[in-house]
GROMACS .gro file of C-alpha atoms in nm:
model
  387
    1MET     CA    1   0.024   0.175   0.069
    2SER     CA    2   0.085  -0.205   0.099
    3GLU     CA    3   0.136  -0.494   0.324
    4THR     CA    4   0.256  -0.839   0.246
    5LEU     CA    5   0.418  -1.148   0.393
    6ASP     CA    6   0.602  -1.110   0.722
    7ALA     CA    7   0.831  -1.402   0.797
    8THR     CA    8   0.747  -1.368   1.166
    9ALA     CA    9   0.381  -1.461   1.138
   10GLU     CA   10   0.174  -1.427   1.453
   11THR     CA   11   0.103  -1.748   1.644
   12GLU     CA   12  -0.028  -1.624   1.977
   13THR     CA   13  -0.349  -1.456   1.861
   14PRO     CA   14  -0.648  -1.631   1.702
   15ILE     CA   15  -0.634  -1.641   1.325
   16GLU     CA   16  -0.927  -1.478   1.145
   17THR     CA   17  -1.053  -1.589   0.806
   18LEU     CA   18  -1.118  -1.371   0.503
   19PRO     CA   19  -1.452  -1.380   0.318
   20LEU     CA   20  -1.268  -1.565   0.039
   21ASP     CA   21  -1.091  -1.819   0.264
   22ALA     CA   22  -1.260  -2.127   0.114
   23TRP     CA   23  -1.228  -1.976  -0.235
   24HIS     CA   24  -0.849  -1.944  -0.195
   25ARG     CA   25  -0.811  -2.297  -0.062
   26ALA     CA   26  -1.023  -2.445  -0.344
   27ARG     CA   27  -0.787  -2.286  -0.596
   28GLY     CA   28  -0.473  -2.423  -0.434
   29GLY     CA   29  -0.379  -2.118  -0.234
   30ARG     CA   30  -0.111  -2.198   0.027
   31MET     CA   31  -0.240  -2.022   0.337
   32VAL     CA   32  -0.016  -1.859   0.597
   33PRO     CA   33  -0.088  -1.643   0.905
   34PHE     CA   34  -0.044  -1.272   0.839
   35ALA     CA   35  -0.174  -0.967   1.025
   36GLY     CA   36  -0.405  -1.193   1.225
   37TYR     CA   37  -0.559  -1.357   0.917
   38ALA     CA   38  -0.505  -1.672   0.715
   39MET     CA   39  -0.394  -1.542   0.375
   40PRO     CA   40  -0.269  -1.701   0.050
   41VAL     CA   41   0.105  -1.663  -0.001
   42GLN     CA   42   0.101  -1.826  -0.346
   43TYR     CA   43  -0.098  -2.049  -0.581
   44GLU     CA   44   0.130  -2.173  -0.860
   45GLY     CA   45   0.452  -1.998  -0.760
   46ILE     CA   46   0.569  -1.647  -0.675
   47MET     CA   47   0.780  -1.597  -0.990
   48ALA     CA   48   0.502  -1.707  -1.226
   49GLU     CA   49   0.239  -1.501  -1.042
   50HIS     CA   50   0.463  -1.193  -1.043
   51LEU     CA   51   0.526  -1.212  -1.418
   52TRP     CA   52   0.160  -1.286  -1.495
   53THR     CA   53   0.061  -0.966  -1.315
   54ARG     CA   54   0.321  -0.760  -1.500
   55GLU     CA   55   0.198  -0.900  -1.834
   56HIS     CA   56  -0.176  -0.960  -1.779
   57ALA     CA   57  -0.390  -0.908  -1.462
   58GLY     CA   58  -0.363  -1.048  -1.109
   59LEU     CA   59  -0.640  -1.062  -0.849
   60PHE     CA   60  -0.529  -0.998  -0.490
   61ASP     CA   61  -0.742  -1.039  -0.178
   62VAL     CA   62  -0.659  -0.751   0.058
   63SER     CA   63  -0.971  -0.780   0.273
   64HIS     CA   64  -0.756  -0.786   0.588
   65MET     CA   65  -0.686  -0.415   0.544
   66GLY     CA   66  -0.883  -0.161   0.743
   67GLN     CA   67  -1.161   0.030   0.566
   68LEU     CA   68  -1.269   0.338   0.762
   69LEU     CA   69  -1.523   0.617   0.710
   70PHE     CA   70  -1.485   0.959   0.874
   71SER     CA   71  -1.775   1.203   0.899
   72GLY     CA   72  -1.928   1.451   1.143
   73VAL     CA   73  -1.845   1.800   1.262
   74GLU     CA   74  -1.517   1.938   1.121
   75PHE     CA   75  -1.370   1.595   1.057
   76ASP     CA   76  -1.146   1.744   0.786
   77ALA     CA   77  -0.982   1.979   1.036
   78GLY     CA   78  -0.942   1.694   1.282
   79LEU     CA   79  -0.772   1.469   1.026
   80GLU     CA   80  -0.538   1.750   0.922
   81LYS     CA   81  -0.395   1.754   1.275
   82LEU     CA   82  -0.273   1.397   1.220
   83LEU     CA   83  -0.208   1.379   0.843
   84PRO     CA   84   0.020   1.607   0.637
   85GLY     CA   85  -0.208   1.593   0.332
   86ASP     CA   86  -0.459   1.853   0.214
   87VAL     CA   87  -0.776   1.682   0.335
   88LYS     CA   88  -0.992   1.994   0.301
   89GLY     CA   89  -0.888   2.043  -0.060
   90LEU     CA   90  -0.952   1.683  -0.167
   91GLY     CA   91  -1.222   1.682  -0.435
   92GLU     CA   92  -1.510   1.433  -0.458
   93GLY     CA   93  -1.400   1.101  -0.602
   94ARG     CA   94  -1.033   1.199  -0.567
   95MET     CA   95  -0.773   0.998  -0.379
   96ARG     CA   96  -0.455   1.089  -0.196
   97TYR     CA   97  -0.173   0.891  -0.039
   98SER     CA   98  -0.099   1.013   0.313
   99LEU     CA   99   0.065   0.928   0.644
  100LEU     CA  100  -0.065   0.897   0.999
  101LEU     CA  101   0.203   1.078   1.199
  102SER     CA  102   0.317   1.079   1.560
  103GLU     CA  103   0.383   1.394   1.759
  104GLU     CA  104   0.756   1.324   1.712
  105GLY     CA  105   0.723   1.310   1.332
  106GLY     CA  106   0.742   0.931   1.300
  107ILE     CA  107   0.500   0.729   1.091
  108HIS     CA  108   0.219   0.532   1.258
  109ASP     CA  109   0.098   0.408   0.918
  110ASP     CA  110   0.067   0.495   0.551
  111LEU     CA  111  -0.279   0.505   0.397
  112MET     CA  112  -0.504   0.602   0.108
  113MET     CA  113  -0.793   0.844   0.153
  114THR     CA  114  -1.078   0.937  -0.083
  115ARG     CA  115  -1.347   1.203  -0.063
  116LEU     CA  116  -1.684   1.032  -0.112
  117PRO     CA  117  -1.937   1.203  -0.336
  118ALA     CA  118  -2.304   1.205  -0.235
  119ASP     CA  119  -2.351   0.901  -0.462
  120ASN     CA  120  -2.132   0.639  -0.296
  121ALA     CA  121  -2.143   0.270  -0.216
  122PHE     CA  122  -2.169   0.305   0.161
  123GLU     CA  123  -2.505   0.487   0.188
  124ILE     CA  124  -2.330   0.772   0.368
  125ASP     CA  125  -2.408   1.135   0.290
  126GLY     CA  126  -2.143   1.333   0.101
  127GLY     CA  127  -1.868   1.510   0.292
  128THR     CA  128  -1.713   1.182   0.407
  129ILE     CA  129  -1.357   1.051   0.385
  130TYR     CA  130  -1.309   0.681   0.300
  131MET     CA  131  -0.971   0.554   0.417
  132VAL     CA  132  -0.780   0.229   0.367
  133VAL     CA  133  -0.513   0.152   0.629
  134ASN     CA  134  -0.281  -0.144   0.671
  135GLY     CA  135  -0.426  -0.460   0.824
  136ALA     CA  136  -0.146  -0.517   1.076
  137THR     CA  137  -0.186  -0.164   1.214
  138LYS     CA  138  -0.558  -0.093   1.175
  139TRP     CA  139  -0.649  -0.142   1.542
  140ASP     CA  140  -0.362   0.081   1.655
  141ASP     CA  141  -0.462   0.337   1.392
  142LEU     CA  142  -0.819   0.336   1.521
  143GLY     CA  143  -0.682   0.396   1.871
  144VAL     CA  144  -0.484   0.699   1.751
  145PHE     CA  145  -0.780   0.842   1.561
  146ARG     CA  146  -1.016   0.795   1.856
  147GLU     CA  147  -0.768   0.950   2.098
  148PHE     CA  148  -0.686   1.260   1.895
  149LEU     CA  149  -0.996   1.334   1.686
  150PRO     CA  150  -1.280   1.537   1.844
  151ASP     CA  151  -1.568   1.336   1.989
  152GLU     CA  152  -1.795   1.490   1.723
  153VAL     CA  153  -1.611   1.300   1.448
  154THR     CA  154  -1.776   0.968   1.364
  155ILE     CA  155  -1.553   0.675   1.263
  156ASN     CA  156  -1.714   0.374   1.097
  157HIS     CA  157  -1.500   0.062   1.065
  158LEU     CA  158  -1.634  -0.136   0.767
  159GLU     CA  159  -1.556  -0.480   0.904
  160ASP     CA  160  -1.806  -0.658   0.676
  161GLN     CA  161  -1.657  -0.517   0.355
  162ALA     CA  162  -1.418  -0.719   0.139
  163LEU     CA  163  -1.142  -0.548  -0.057
  164LEU     CA  164  -1.000  -0.688  -0.381
  165ALA     CA  165  -0.720  -0.550  -0.599
  166LEU     CA  166  -0.703  -0.623  -0.971
  167GLN     CA  167  -0.360  -0.522  -1.102
  168GLY     CA  168  -0.183  -0.538  -1.435
  169PRO     CA  169  -0.191  -0.394  -1.788
  170GLU     CA  170  -0.498  -0.600  -1.881
  171ALA     CA  171  -0.692  -0.520  -1.561
  172VAL     CA  172  -0.898  -0.253  -1.737
  173THR     CA  173  -0.998  -0.491  -2.019
  174ALA     CA  174  -1.107  -0.763  -1.779
  175LEU     CA  175  -1.287  -0.543  -1.527
  176ALA     CA  176  -1.471  -0.340  -1.792
  177ARG     CA  177  -1.645  -0.658  -1.907
  178VAL     CA  178  -1.777  -0.713  -1.555
  179LEU     CA  179  -1.827  -0.345  -1.462
  180PRO     CA  180  -1.879  -0.134  -1.775
  181GLY     CA  181  -1.768   0.223  -1.717
  182VAL     CA  182  -1.462   0.157  -1.500
  183GLU     CA  183  -1.241   0.240  -1.798
  184LYS     CA  184  -1.343   0.605  -1.755
  185LEU     CA  185  -1.163   0.627  -1.421
  186VAL     CA  186  -0.803   0.747  -1.421
  187PHE     CA  187  -0.529   0.695  -1.164
  188MET     CA  188  -0.626   0.810  -0.813
  189THR     CA  189  -0.995   0.858  -0.888
  190ALA     CA  190  -1.288   0.650  -0.763
  191ALA     CA  191  -1.663   0.605  -0.814
  192ALA     CA  192  -1.962   0.395  -0.712
  193PHE     CA  193  -2.078   0.100  -0.923
  194GLU     CA  194  -2.336  -0.176  -0.886
  195TRP     CA  195  -2.295  -0.545  -0.962
  196ASN     CA  196  -2.576  -0.799  -0.929
  197GLY     CA  197  -2.756  -0.565  -0.690
  198ASN     CA  198  -2.444  -0.512  -0.474
  199PRO     CA  199  -2.298  -0.162  -0.420
  200LEU     CA  200  -1.927  -0.142  -0.510
  201TRP     CA  201  -1.675   0.136  -0.451
  202VAL     CA  202  -1.403   0.118  -0.718
  203SER     CA  203  -1.079   0.316  -0.739
  204ARG     CA  204  -0.816   0.313  -1.011
  205SER     CA  205  -0.522   0.254  -0.784
  206GLY     CA  206  -0.302  -0.017  -0.636
  207TYR     CA  207   0.041  -0.095  -0.499
  208THR     CA  208   0.222  -0.288  -0.773
  209GLY     CA  209   0.330  -0.004  -1.002
  210GLU     CA  210   0.087  -0.133  -1.264
  211ASP     CA  211  -0.243   0.006  -1.383
  212GLY     CA  212  -0.527  -0.147  -1.185
  213TYR     CA  213  -0.820  -0.114  -0.950
  214GLU     CA  214  -0.922  -0.171  -0.591
  215ILE     CA  215  -1.282  -0.279  -0.531
  216SER     CA  216  -1.462  -0.255  -0.196
  217LEU     CA  217  -1.774  -0.470  -0.179
  218PRO     CA  218  -1.994  -0.655   0.072
  219GLY     CA  219  -1.817  -0.964   0.206
  220GLU     CA  220  -2.106  -1.191   0.112
  221ALA     CA  221  -2.069  -1.089  -0.255
  222ALA     CA  222  -1.690  -1.137  -0.270
  223GLU     CA  223  -1.685  -1.500  -0.384
  224ALA     CA  224  -1.925  -1.452  -0.675
  225PHE     CA  225  -1.743  -1.136  -0.782
  226ALA     CA  226  -1.403  -1.308  -0.762
  227ASP     CA  227  -1.547  -1.590  -0.977
  228ALA     CA  228  -1.665  -1.334  -1.233
  229LEU     CA  229  -1.319  -1.177  -1.248
  230THR     CA  230  -1.120  -1.499  -1.270
  231ALA     CA  231  -1.355  -1.619  -1.545
  232GLN     CA  232  -1.186  -1.353  -1.762
  233PRO     CA  233  -0.890  -1.502  -1.954
  234GLU     CA  234  -0.660  -1.218  -1.844
  235VAL     CA  235  -0.706  -1.280  -1.469
  236LYS     CA  236  -0.546  -1.522  -1.225
  237PRO     CA  237  -0.547  -1.517  -0.842
  238ILE     CA  238  -0.216  -1.394  -0.698
  239GLY     CA  239  -0.075  -1.437  -0.347
  240LEU     CA  240   0.117  -1.232  -0.092
  241GLY     CA  241   0.457  -1.340  -0.218
  242ALA     CA  242   0.418  -1.179  -0.559
  243ARG     CA  243   0.246  -0.879  -0.400
  244ASP     CA  244   0.571  -0.817  -0.211
  245SER     CA  245   0.806  -0.859  -0.508
  246LEU     CA  246   0.582  -0.640  -0.728
  247ARG     CA  247   0.572  -0.350  -0.479
  248LEU     CA  248   0.948  -0.379  -0.421
  249GLU     CA  249   1.021  -0.351  -0.794
  250ALA     CA  250   0.787  -0.050  -0.801
  251GLY     CA  251   0.995   0.116  -0.526
  252LEU     CA  252   0.698   0.131  -0.289
  253PRO     CA  253   0.766   0.113   0.088
  254LEU     CA  254   0.605  -0.145   0.314
  255TYR     CA  255   0.489  -0.036   0.659
  256GLY     CA  256   0.663  -0.223   0.941
  257HIS     CA  257   0.968  -0.277   0.723
  258ASP     CA  258   1.058   0.039   0.527
  259LEU     CA  259   0.839   0.268   0.741
  260ASP     CA  260   0.790   0.284   1.117
  261LEU     CA  261   0.759   0.520   1.413
  262GLU     CA  262   1.133   0.588   1.404
  263THR     CA  263   1.119   0.704   1.042
  264THR     CA  264   1.015   1.049   0.919
  265PRO     CA  265   0.852   1.118   0.580
  266VAL     CA  266   1.165   1.305   0.465
  267ALA     CA  267   1.398   1.018   0.550
  268ALA     CA  268   1.156   0.778   0.379
  269ASP     CA  269   1.165   0.989   0.060
  270LEU     CA  270   0.789   1.052   0.089
  271GLY     CA  271   0.806   1.429   0.071
  272PHE     CA  272   0.531   1.428  -0.196
  273ALA     CA  273   0.284   1.331   0.081
  274LEU     CA  274   0.338   1.677   0.235
  275SER     CA  275   0.081   1.888   0.048
  276LYS     CA  276   0.185   2.242  -0.051
  277ARG     CA  277  -0.070   2.418   0.171
  278ARG     CA  278   0.022   2.199   0.468
  279ARG     CA  279   0.394   2.269   0.419
  280GLU     CA  280   0.320   2.639   0.427
  281GLU     CA  281   0.075   2.631   0.719
  282GLY     CA  282   0.209   2.342   0.930
  283GLY     CA  283  -0.021   2.236   1.209
  284PHE     CA  284   0.010   1.860   1.162
  285ALA     CA  285   0.166   1.612   1.402
  286GLY     CA  286   0.546   1.635   1.401
  287ALA     CA  287   0.540   1.936   1.167
  288GLU     CA  288   0.827   2.122   1.332
  289ARG     CA  289   1.072   1.836   1.292
  290ILE     CA  290   0.948   1.726   0.950
  291LEU     CA  291   0.954   2.074   0.795
  292ALA     CA  292   1.299   2.140   0.940
  293GLU     CA  293   1.426   1.815   0.785
  294ARG     CA  294   1.268   1.911   0.455
  295GLU     CA  295   1.470   2.233   0.453
  296GLN     CA  296   1.794   2.102   0.599
  297GLY     CA  297   1.785   1.736   0.494
  298SER     CA  298   1.761   1.422   0.707
  299ALA     CA  299   2.056   1.226   0.840
  300MET     CA  300   1.936   0.902   0.676
  301LYS     CA  301   1.764   0.841   0.342
  302ARG     CA  302   1.570   0.551   0.191
  303VAL     CA  303   1.739   0.443  -0.132
  304GLY     CA  304   1.712   0.171  -0.392
  305LEU     CA  305   1.997  -0.075  -0.445
  306ILE     CA  306   2.098  -0.313  -0.722
  307VAL     CA  307   2.300  -0.596  -0.567
  308GLU     CA  308   2.584  -0.754  -0.764
  309GLY     CA  309   2.559  -1.125  -0.841
  310ARG     CA  310   2.250  -1.344  -0.807
  311GLN     CA  311   2.221  -1.378  -0.430
  312PRO     CA  312   1.938  -1.169  -0.281
  313VAL     CA  313   2.014  -0.957   0.025
  314ARG     CA  314   1.727  -0.960   0.272
  315GLU     CA  315   1.581  -0.728   0.533
  316GLY     CA  316   1.815  -0.678   0.827
  317ALA     CA  317   2.142  -0.691   0.631
  318ALA     CA  318   2.384  -0.420   0.744
  319VAL     CA  319   2.517  -0.132   0.535
  320VAL     CA  320   2.882  -0.087   0.638
  321ASP     CA  321   3.152   0.174   0.577
  322ALA     CA  322   3.513   0.116   0.473
  323SER     CA  323   3.609   0.023   0.830
  324GLY     CA  324   3.329  -0.234   0.854
  325ALA     CA  325   3.120  -0.027   1.096
  326GLU     CA  326   2.746  -0.049   1.046
  327VAL     CA  327   2.603   0.279   0.914
  328GLY     CA  328   2.267   0.169   0.775
  329LYS     CA  329   2.024  -0.116   0.725
  330VAL     CA  330   1.845  -0.303   0.445
  331THR     CA  331   1.470  -0.288   0.504
  332SER     CA  332   1.340  -0.487   0.203
  333GLY     CA  333   1.517  -0.710  -0.044
  334GLY     CA  334   1.477  -0.997  -0.284
  335PHE     CA  335   1.528  -1.122  -0.637
  336ALA     CA  336   1.332  -0.907  -0.884
  337PRO     CA  337   1.167  -1.127  -1.149
  338SER     CA  338   1.114  -0.842  -1.397
  339VAL     CA  339   1.464  -0.697  -1.349
  340GLN     CA  340   1.633  -1.039  -1.324
  341LYS     CA  341   1.864  -0.905  -1.053
  342PRO     CA  342   1.863  -0.886  -0.672
  343ILE     CA  343   1.727  -0.550  -0.554
  344ALA     CA  344   1.678  -0.390  -0.215
  345MET     CA  345   1.571  -0.082  -0.025
  346ALA     CA  346   1.792   0.047   0.253
  347TYR     CA  347   1.843   0.344   0.482
  348VAL     CA  348   2.187   0.493   0.434
  349PRO     CA  349   2.357   0.816   0.553
  350ALA     CA  350   2.259   1.111   0.334
  351ALA     CA  351   2.617   1.134   0.205
  352LEU     CA  352   2.577   0.787   0.048
  353ALA     CA  353   2.231   0.841  -0.101
  354ALA     CA  354   2.325   0.971  -0.449
  355ALA     CA  355   2.262   0.741  -0.746
  356GLY     CA  356   2.580   0.564  -0.852
  357THR     CA  357   2.725   0.541  -0.500
  358LYS     CA  358   2.886   0.205  -0.426
  359ILE     CA  359   2.758   0.039  -0.109
  360THR     CA  360   2.885  -0.260   0.091
  361LEU     CA  361   2.628  -0.488   0.256
  362VAL     CA  362   2.689  -0.763   0.510
  363GLN     CA  363   2.447  -1.054   0.545
  364ARG     CA  364   2.529  -1.350   0.770
  365GLY     CA  365   2.894  -1.254   0.774
  366LYS     CA  366   2.925  -1.235   0.395
  367GLN     CA  367   2.989  -0.910   0.208
  368HIS     CA  368   2.784  -0.807  -0.096
  369SER     CA  369   2.851  -0.515  -0.328
  370ALA     CA  370   2.562  -0.291  -0.430
  371GLU     CA  371   2.499   0.036  -0.609
  372VAL     CA  372   2.246   0.308  -0.526
  373VAL     CA  373   1.996   0.352  -0.811
  374ALA     CA  374   1.691   0.566  -0.873
  375MET     CA  375   1.356   0.409  -0.793
  376PRO     CA  376   1.128   0.265  -0.918
  377PHE     CA  377   1.325  -0.033  -1.043
  378VAL     CA  378   1.061  -0.083  -1.315
  379PRO     CA  379   0.859   0.206  -1.463
  380HIS     CA  380   0.517   0.279  -1.315
  381ARG     CA  381   0.238   0.228  -1.567
  382TYR     CA  382  -0.047   0.425  -1.411
  383VAL     CA  383  -0.314   0.564  -1.645
  384ARG     CA  384  -0.330   0.934  -1.569
  385LYS     CA  385  -0.566   1.206  -1.686
  386GLY     CA  386  -0.485   1.314  -2.040
  387ALA     CA  387  -0.286   0.999  -2.112
   0.00000   0.00000   0.00000
């Protein structure tokens, strides 16, 4: 799950500041409005920050995202009415990517959820789900949860917690110096740690395709902890711009662009988020439509594209057929620093979704040739159990 720079930044609502606002500015971060917050889009340049993260370790401030705790009577059963994942079967310290679904089978949001063990950083008894949702949608998500979950389910919104992501092949080396023991975690697992008397909740996860970690910690401790991380020679602060290009190369969808309420998990190529037990039992929002699409196929499919030439094709460009009629849409696009080619994600008719299919795109009246390719555009480098 990820968010990054939206060219249509909000101007009508008050802009909030992150716990690290002054820290970003002191390090040359160029701040822009995003999801209601002032956030750094870049420090020394998107290309350089992207490549540094792929080769070393980048520190991202994602404190704008929503951190939620669910507990109380039968909260697992309540969440399973809205999410297609196996919440009940999620083990302690284990994570799962999931989707908050509408009754029509569209996607309200994508999210990460973790089962907290009794020993956790939030001083909450075991039997609790910790969830990270997108910043731009967190208030709407809370509205959906409060409307559809039983009154007996308690939802805590951790507004005073910061959230940092350390991503890249050298993230483990750098973080292990600051938090010994984090190297024992593997992809999609999490545990509690302590740093200078502050409780931390650390997961081995992220949204760049690289190995890395996400660290939830008290907002008042964020600046000192960020200083400790960037004191490591492998680590530099990285902005929203590179966060976007990294997740695009990794083939990871961005809510509000590649995912929305009009898109189903099957069309979005997120069938893995439908857990086996849930596919068999159903009972989640939009299940009838989603399970039918899974069996019969969806009319449209999210695909990856390599664009010919050097000119990037951006979100909103049309996919057209031989007659020039629009049949699909580009939802994310840009120049990929690691691939050294323009890449994109688009929704195309199922008949055009096979790898190797030639696609014509139109952007500002100009045609561009593209080819459907398998995603990710660069290999994922997650550290899995047994690796």
